[in-house]
């Protein structure tokens, strides 16, 4: 049996609004990511990276083109199917952490488990410990540093052991040392649990952690490039 890729994107187009000249964010993007692979996607601001992640996550719909996640065609799944897939099979790490401010670190992670019907406090505590935040569970996001908040966001994404983690500028808000720690952690957890990781970034830092490096230019994924090329 041939295993299907975790992500398969074919000739993907996204136009925001109906002005033909402006707002075309994706212009025929193609992408395949296998199980367990860590891929970094580089591109300048406005090149279409976040648009692509949102479409893969089923948070928005393409103008045309095919998206399969975990072997399932997002269009055929319908809204309810996409929500279900997102909850059970996908983890997210956003640029600005996106923790719920009225919930503690522990509650943010626990909620992720509740949403998939596995409300196990021990698993939530273990996920926090795995990102080095043992004892910080009762703290609210505003009582944590940027790096700690991002680690809570990682704990929240990994706790359900999804097939795929999508990370949009996971180090965007962090200094270099903290950014490296966060990437180390993310890469390690994904490797240990055979999760695929797609990281979107415009900083070279990220590329050392990836098996494969892609570049996005004007809504198209153009080339497979090397770490050295990015850092030049
Ligand atoms: N909701 C929207 N409505 C209209 N245009 C949008 C919308 N979201 C994004 N765009 C446009 O689509 C293009 C791609 O945006 P996108 O956010 O995907 O870029 P990006 O590569 O993530 O950039 P950055 O590195 O700055 O985060 C940009 O020209 C942007 O202005
Ligand atoms: Mg973006």
mmCIF file of C-alpha atoms and ligand atoms in Angstrom:
data_model
loop_
_atom_site.group_PDB
_atom_site.id
_atom_site.type_symbol
_atom_site.label_atom_id
_atom_site.label_comp_id
_atom_site.label_asym_id
_atom_site.label_seq_id
_atom_site.Cartn_x
_atom_site.Cartn_y
_atom_site.Cartn_z
ATOM 1 C CA UNK A 1 0.000 0.000 0.000
ATOM 2 C CA UNK A 2 1.250 3.474 -0.842
ATOM 3 C CA UNK A 3 0.862 5.885 2.074
ATOM 4 C CA UNK A 4 -0.818 9.140 1.217
ATOM 5 C CA UNK A 5 0.953 12.378 1.985
ATOM 6 C CA UNK A 6 -0.262 14.312 5.016
ATOM 7 C CA UNK A 7 -0.707 17.411 2.876
ATOM 8 C CA UNK A 8 -1.356 17.447 -0.833
ATOM 9 C CA UNK A 9 -2.056 20.764 -2.523
ATOM 10 C CA UNK A 10 -2.573 20.912 -6.283
ATOM 11 C CA UNK A 11 -2.867 24.099 -8.365
ATOM 12 C CA UNK A 12 -4.269 26.181 -5.529
ATOM 13 C CA UNK A 13 -5.659 29.649 -6.203
ATOM 14 C CA UNK A 14 -7.011 32.181 -3.762
ATOM 15 C CA UNK A 15 -8.472 35.488 -4.700
ATOM 16 C CA UNK A 16 -9.752 37.799 -1.979
ATOM 17 C CA UNK A 17 -12.666 39.902 -3.176
ATOM 18 C CA UNK A 18 -13.573 40.068 -6.857
ATOM 19 C CA UNK A 19 -11.044 42.558 -8.167
ATOM 20 C CA UNK A 20 -8.971 40.607 -10.698
ATOM 21 C CA UNK A 21 -5.871 42.730 -10.353
ATOM 22 C CA UNK A 22 -5.566 42.898 -6.597
ATOM 23 C CA UNK A 23 -6.135 40.392 -3.868
ATOM 24 C CA UNK A 24 -4.877 37.308 -5.698
ATOM 25 C CA UNK A 25 -2.881 35.732 -2.881
ATOM 26 C CA UNK A 26 -2.255 32.264 -4.361
ATOM 27 C CA UNK A 27 -1.598 31.650 -8.047
ATOM 28 C CA UNK A 28 -1.393 27.922 -8.560
ATOM 29 C CA UNK A 29 0.539 26.695 -5.519
ATOM 30 C CA UNK A 30 1.576 23.033 -5.296
ATOM 31 C CA UNK A 31 2.824 21.235 -2.201
ATOM 32 C CA UNK A 32 3.258 17.723 -0.837
ATOM 33 C CA UNK A 33 4.350 16.844 2.666
ATOM 34 C CA UNK A 34 4.894 13.282 3.856
ATOM 35 C CA UNK A 35 4.213 11.824 7.262
ATOM 36 C CA UNK A 36 6.887 12.819 9.776
ATOM 37 C CA UNK A 37 8.430 15.481 7.550
ATOM 38 C CA UNK A 38 9.452 18.944 8.816
ATOM 39 C CA UNK A 39 9.149 21.579 6.111
ATOM 40 C CA UNK A 40 10.009 25.273 6.281
ATOM 41 C CA UNK A 41 8.284 27.622 3.880
ATOM 42 C CA UNK A 42 10.030 30.949 3.339
ATOM 43 C CA UNK A 43 8.604 33.962 1.645
ATOM 44 C CA UNK A 44 8.471 37.719 1.813
ATOM 45 C CA UNK A 45 5.654 39.560 3.514
ATOM 46 C CA UNK A 46 2.523 39.323 1.382
ATOM 47 C CA UNK A 47 3.721 36.304 -0.641
ATOM 48 C CA UNK A 48 0.742 34.212 0.487
ATOM 49 C CA UNK A 49 2.083 32.079 3.340
ATOM 50 C CA UNK A 50 -0.662 32.687 5.894
ATOM 51 C CA UNK A 51 -3.286 32.361 3.181
ATOM 52 C CA UNK A 52 -1.906 28.917 2.342
ATOM 53 C CA UNK A 53 -1.913 27.796 6.000
ATOM 54 C CA UNK A 54 -5.464 29.014 6.530
ATOM 55 C CA UNK A 55 -6.625 27.069 3.486
ATOM 56 C CA UNK A 56 -4.816 23.890 4.550
ATOM 57 C CA UNK A 57 -6.420 24.252 7.984
ATOM 58 C CA UNK A 58 -9.827 24.565 6.339
ATOM 59 C CA UNK A 59 -10.372 27.974 7.961
ATOM 60 C CA UNK A 60 -10.988 29.561 4.568
ATOM 61 C CA UNK A 61 -11.811 28.144 1.146
ATOM 62 C CA UNK A 62 -9.807 28.384 -2.061
ATOM 63 C CA UNK A 63 -11.016 29.991 -5.288
ATOM 64 C CA UNK A 64 -9.951 26.766 -6.974
ATOM 65 C CA UNK A 65 -7.575 23.858 -6.618
ATOM 66 C CA UNK A 66 -7.309 20.711 -4.536
ATOM 67 C CA UNK A 67 -6.350 20.374 -0.863
ATOM 68 C CA UNK A 68 -6.044 16.994 0.798
ATOM 69 C CA UNK A 69 -5.144 16.710 4.467
ATOM 70 C CA UNK A 70 -4.493 13.256 5.864
ATOM 71 C CA UNK A 71 -5.802 11.821 2.594
ATOM 72 C CA UNK A 72 -9.121 13.654 2.754
ATOM 73 C CA UNK A 73 -10.319 16.212 0.230
ATOM 74 C CA UNK A 74 -11.293 19.322 2.224
ATOM 75 C CA UNK A 75 -13.951 20.395 -0.260
ATOM 76 C CA UNK A 76 -15.791 17.065 -0.113
ATOM 77 C CA UNK A 77 -15.594 16.991 3.691
ATOM 78 C CA UNK A 78 -17.853 20.028 4.079
ATOM 79 C CA UNK A 79 -17.800 22.519 6.932
ATOM 80 C CA UNK A 80 -18.523 20.017 9.679
ATOM 81 C CA UNK A 81 -15.993 17.510 8.374
ATOM 82 C CA UNK A 82 -13.335 20.197 8.146
ATOM 83 C CA UNK A 83 -13.945 21.280 11.753
ATOM 84 C CA UNK A 84 -13.713 17.670 12.908
ATOM 85 C CA UNK A 85 -10.484 17.103 10.966
ATOM 86 C CA UNK A 86 -9.001 20.323 12.316
ATOM 87 C CA UNK A 87 -9.808 19.394 15.899
ATOM 88 C CA UNK A 88 -8.568 15.836 15.761
ATOM 89 C CA UNK A 89 -5.693 15.836 13.276
ATOM 90 C CA UNK A 90 -4.261 19.372 13.254
ATOM 91 C CA UNK A 91 -2.322 21.462 15.725
ATOM 92 C CA UNK A 92 -1.700 25.173 15.339
ATOM 93 C CA UNK A 93 1.004 27.487 16.544
ATOM 94 C CA UNK A 94 0.379 31.117 15.655
ATOM 95 C CA UNK A 95 2.698 34.085 15.489
ATOM 96 C CA UNK A 96 1.104 35.847 18.434
ATOM 97 C CA UNK A 97 0.492 32.782 20.603
ATOM 98 C CA UNK A 98 -3.308 33.088 20.507
ATOM 99 C CA UNK A 99 -3.785 31.720 23.987
ATOM 100 C CA UNK A 100 -7.142 32.393 25.563
ATOM 101 C CA UNK A 101 -6.381 35.216 28.031
ATOM 102 C CA UNK A 102 -9.067 34.254 30.536
ATOM 103 C CA UNK A 103 -7.783 30.687 30.862
ATOM 104 C CA UNK A 104 -4.659 29.584 32.719
ATOM 105 C CA UNK A 105 -1.790 27.817 30.922
ATOM 106 C CA UNK A 106 -3.160 24.477 32.120
ATOM 107 C CA UNK A 107 -6.712 25.310 31.023
ATOM 108 C CA UNK A 108 -5.523 26.400 27.576
ATOM 109 C CA UNK A 109 -3.901 22.998 27.074
ATOM 110 C CA UNK A 110 -6.745 21.060 28.700
ATOM 111 C CA UNK A 111 -9.309 22.730 26.433
ATOM 112 C CA UNK A 112 -7.548 21.225 23.434
ATOM 113 C CA UNK A 113 -8.176 17.754 24.924
ATOM 114 C CA UNK A 114 -11.763 18.552 25.872
ATOM 115 C CA UNK A 115 -12.482 19.515 22.284
ATOM 116 C CA UNK A 116 -11.519 16.049 21.082
ATOM 117 C CA UNK A 117 -13.429 14.313 23.862
ATOM 118 C CA UNK A 118 -10.351 13.240 25.851
ATOM 119 C CA UNK A 119 -10.397 15.497 28.918
ATOM 120 C CA UNK A 120 -7.505 13.974 30.813
ATOM 121 C CA UNK A 121 -5.807 16.415 33.229
ATOM 122 C CA UNK A 122 -2.743 14.177 33.560
ATOM 123 C CA UNK A 123 -2.073 14.353 29.789
ATOM 124 C CA UNK A 124 -2.382 18.149 29.905
ATOM 125 C CA UNK A 125 0.045 18.360 32.838
ATOM 126 C CA UNK A 126 2.519 16.075 31.024
ATOM 127 C CA UNK A 127 2.378 18.254 27.892
ATOM 128 C CA UNK A 128 3.195 21.346 29.958
ATOM 129 C CA UNK A 129 6.069 19.502 31.630
ATOM 130 C CA UNK A 130 7.352 18.396 28.219
ATOM 131 C CA UNK A 131 7.763 22.027 27.175
ATOM 132 C CA UNK A 132 9.518 22.878 30.453
ATOM 133 C CA UNK A 133 6.588 24.593 32.149
ATOM 134 C CA UNK A 134 6.045 22.301 35.072
ATOM 135 C CA UNK A 135 4.508 24.327 37.882
ATOM 136 C CA UNK A 136 3.391 27.170 35.616
ATOM 137 C CA UNK A 137 -0.004 25.634 34.865
ATOM 138 C CA UNK A 138 -1.950 27.987 37.180
ATOM 139 C CA UNK A 139 -0.525 31.126 35.537
ATOM 140 C CA UNK A 140 -2.518 33.240 33.136
ATOM 141 C CA UNK A 141 -0.938 34.148 29.758
ATOM 142 C CA UNK A 142 -0.197 37.735 30.909
ATOM 143 C CA UNK A 143 1.819 36.281 33.793
ATOM 144 C CA UNK A 144 4.154 34.436 31.391
ATOM 145 C CA UNK A 145 7.000 35.646 29.166
ATOM 146 C CA UNK A 146 6.665 35.585 25.366
ATOM 147 C CA UNK A 147 8.735 32.409 25.111
ATOM 148 C CA UNK A 148 6.705 30.730 27.856
ATOM 149 C CA UNK A 149 3.452 31.676 26.160
ATOM 150 C CA UNK A 150 4.732 30.229 22.907
ATOM 151 C CA UNK A 151 5.639 27.029 24.737
ATOM 152 C CA UNK A 152 2.091 26.825 26.113
ATOM 153 C CA UNK A 153 0.879 27.226 22.524
ATOM 154 C CA UNK A 154 3.148 24.333 21.506
ATOM 155 C CA UNK A 155 1.903 22.192 24.409
ATOM 156 C CA UNK A 156 -1.642 22.939 23.306
ATOM 157 C CA UNK A 157 -0.849 21.874 19.733
ATOM 158 C CA UNK A 158 1.092 18.687 20.581
ATOM 159 C CA UNK A 159 -1.095 17.442 23.437
ATOM 160 C CA UNK A 160 -3.583 15.821 21.078
ATOM 161 C CA UNK A 161 -0.777 14.258 19.006
ATOM 162 C CA UNK A 162 -2.090 15.480 15.682
ATOM 163 C CA UNK A 163 -0.911 14.159 12.321
ATOM 164 C CA UNK A 164 0.146 17.651 11.343
ATOM 165 C CA UNK A 165 1.261 20.848 13.018
ATOM 166 C CA UNK A 166 0.927 24.136 11.173
ATOM 167 C CA UNK A 167 3.070 26.926 12.578
ATOM 168 C CA UNK A 168 2.806 30.489 11.286
ATOM 169 C CA UNK A 169 5.953 32.418 12.241
ATOM 170 C CA UNK A 170 6.329 30.437 15.486
ATOM 171 C CA UNK A 171 9.301 32.574 16.518
ATOM 172 C CA UNK A 172 8.084 35.838 15.061
ATOM 173 C CA UNK A 173 7.684 37.540 18.391
ATOM 174 C CA UNK A 174 10.704 36.114 20.191
ATOM 175 C CA UNK A 175 14.373 37.012 20.556
ATOM 176 C CA UNK A 176 16.886 34.702 18.822
ATOM 177 C CA UNK A 177 17.791 32.579 21.865
ATOM 178 C CA UNK A 178 14.177 32.019 22.905
ATOM 179 C CA UNK A 179 13.220 31.455 19.269
ATOM 180 C CA UNK A 180 15.843 28.715 18.999
ATOM 181 C CA UNK A 181 14.563 27.038 22.166
ATOM 182 C CA UNK A 182 11.024 27.045 20.829
ATOM 183 C CA UNK A 183 12.115 25.587 17.478
ATOM 184 C CA UNK A 184 14.237 22.921 19.197
ATOM 185 C CA UNK A 185 11.248 21.878 21.202
ATOM 186 C CA UNK A 186 8.806 21.891 18.322
ATOM 187 C CA UNK A 187 11.128 19.883 16.085
ATOM 188 C CA UNK A 188 11.930 17.372 18.845
ATOM 189 C CA UNK A 189 8.302 16.739 19.766
ATOM 190 C CA UNK A 190 7.327 16.289 16.134
ATOM 191 C CA UNK A 191 10.184 13.862 15.555
ATOM 192 C CA UNK A 192 9.398 11.837 18.689
ATOM 193 C CA UNK A 193 5.739 11.493 17.790
ATOM 194 C CA UNK A 194 6.132 11.238 13.987
ATOM 195 C CA UNK A 195 4.058 14.347 13.446
ATOM 196 C CA UNK A 196 4.486 16.388 10.276
ATOM 197 C CA UNK A 197 5.375 20.024 10.694
ATOM 198 C CA UNK A 198 4.861 22.873 8.254
ATOM 199 C CA UNK A 199 6.501 26.078 9.467
ATOM 200 C CA UNK A 200 6.014 29.354 7.721
ATOM 201 C CA UNK A 201 8.535 32.105 8.251
ATOM 202 C CA UNK A 202 10.548 34.906 6.810
ATOM 203 C CA UNK A 203 13.504 34.470 9.140
ATOM 204 C CA UNK A 204 16.442 32.153 8.291
ATOM 205 C CA UNK A 205 16.545 30.809 11.867
ATOM 206 C CA UNK A 206 13.888 28.229 11.102
ATOM 207 C CA UNK A 207 15.553 26.521 8.165
ATOM 208 C CA UNK A 208 18.119 24.623 10.276
ATOM 209 C CA UNK A 209 15.274 22.674 11.794
ATOM 210 C CA UNK A 210 13.710 21.556 8.524
ATOM 211 C CA UNK A 211 14.169 18.460 6.371
ATOM 212 C CA UNK A 212 13.057 20.442 3.384
ATOM 213 C CA UNK A 213 13.025 24.145 2.573
ATOM 214 C CA UNK A 214 10.598 25.707 0.148
ATOM 215 C CA UNK A 215 10.195 29.245 -1.031
ATOM 216 C CA UNK A 216 7.021 31.123 -1.790
ATOM 217 C CA UNK A 217 7.054 34.002 -4.253
ATOM 218 C CA UNK A 218 3.912 35.861 -5.293
ATOM 219 C CA UNK A 219 1.526 33.070 -4.448
ATOM 220 C CA UNK A 220 3.528 30.227 -5.976
ATOM 221 C CA UNK A 221 5.862 27.733 -4.290
ATOM 222 C CA UNK A 222 8.819 28.086 -6.581
ATOM 223 C CA UNK A 223 11.821 26.112 -5.518
ATOM 224 C CA UNK A 224 13.425 23.856 -3.054
ATOM 225 C CA UNK A 225 16.245 25.867 -1.638
ATOM 226 C CA UNK A 226 19.041 25.351 0.888
ATOM 227 C CA UNK A 227 19.770 26.816 4.292
ATOM 228 C CA UNK A 228 22.878 28.562 2.912
ATOM 229 C CA UNK A 229 20.839 30.199 0.184
ATOM 230 C CA UNK A 230 18.338 31.569 2.699
ATOM 231 C CA UNK A 231 21.055 32.969 4.945
ATOM 232 C CA UNK A 232 22.889 34.708 2.142
HETATM 233 N N1 LIG B 1 -8.640 38.863 4.137
HETATM 234 C C1 LIG B 1 -7.973 39.418 3.115
HETATM 235 N N2 LIG B 1 -8.598 40.220 2.217
HETATM 236 C C2 LIG B 1 -7.949 40.747 1.163
HETATM 237 N N3 LIG B 1 -6.653 40.526 0.903
HETATM 238 C C3 LIG B 1 -5.966 39.748 1.743
HETATM 239 C C4 LIG B 1 -6.589 39.155 2.887
HETATM 240 N N4 LIG B 1 -5.664 38.414 3.553
HETATM 241 C C5 LIG B 1 -4.523 38.561 2.858
HETATM 242 N N5 LIG B 1 -4.703 39.344 1.777
HETATM 243 C C6 LIG B 1 -3.681 39.690 0.770
HETATM 244 O O1 LIG B 1 -3.172 38.504 0.204
HETATM 245 C C7 LIG B 1 -1.760 38.578 0.033
HETATM 246 C C8 LIG B 1 -1.075 37.457 0.808
HETATM 247 O O2 LIG B 1 -1.269 37.672 2.212
HETATM 248 P P1 LIG B 1 -0.731 36.666 3.328
HETATM 249 O O3 LIG B 1 -1.266 37.115 4.615
HETATM 250 O O4 LIG B 1 -1.028 35.279 2.899
HETATM 251 O O5 LIG B 1 0.836 36.932 3.214
HETATM 252 P P2 LIG B 1 2.035 36.383 4.123
HETATM 253 O O6 LIG B 1 3.011 35.734 3.192
HETATM 254 O O7 LIG B 1 1.509 35.573 5.227
HETATM 255 O O8 LIG B 1 2.681 37.734 4.663
HETATM 256 P P3 LIG B 1 3.404 38.046 6.108
HETATM 257 O O9 LIG B 1 4.794 37.487 5.990
HETATM 258 O O10 LIG B 1 3.404 39.530 6.149
HETATM 259 O O11 LIG B 1 2.593 37.430 7.187
HETATM 260 C C9 LIG B 1 -1.361 39.982 0.472
HETATM 261 O O12 LIG B 1 -1.279 40.783 -0.674
HETATM 262 C C10 LIG B 1 -2.491 40.412 1.370
HETATM 263 O O13 LIG B 1 -2.668 41.814 1.317
HETATM 264 MG MG1 LIG B 2 1.521 35.782 7.331
#
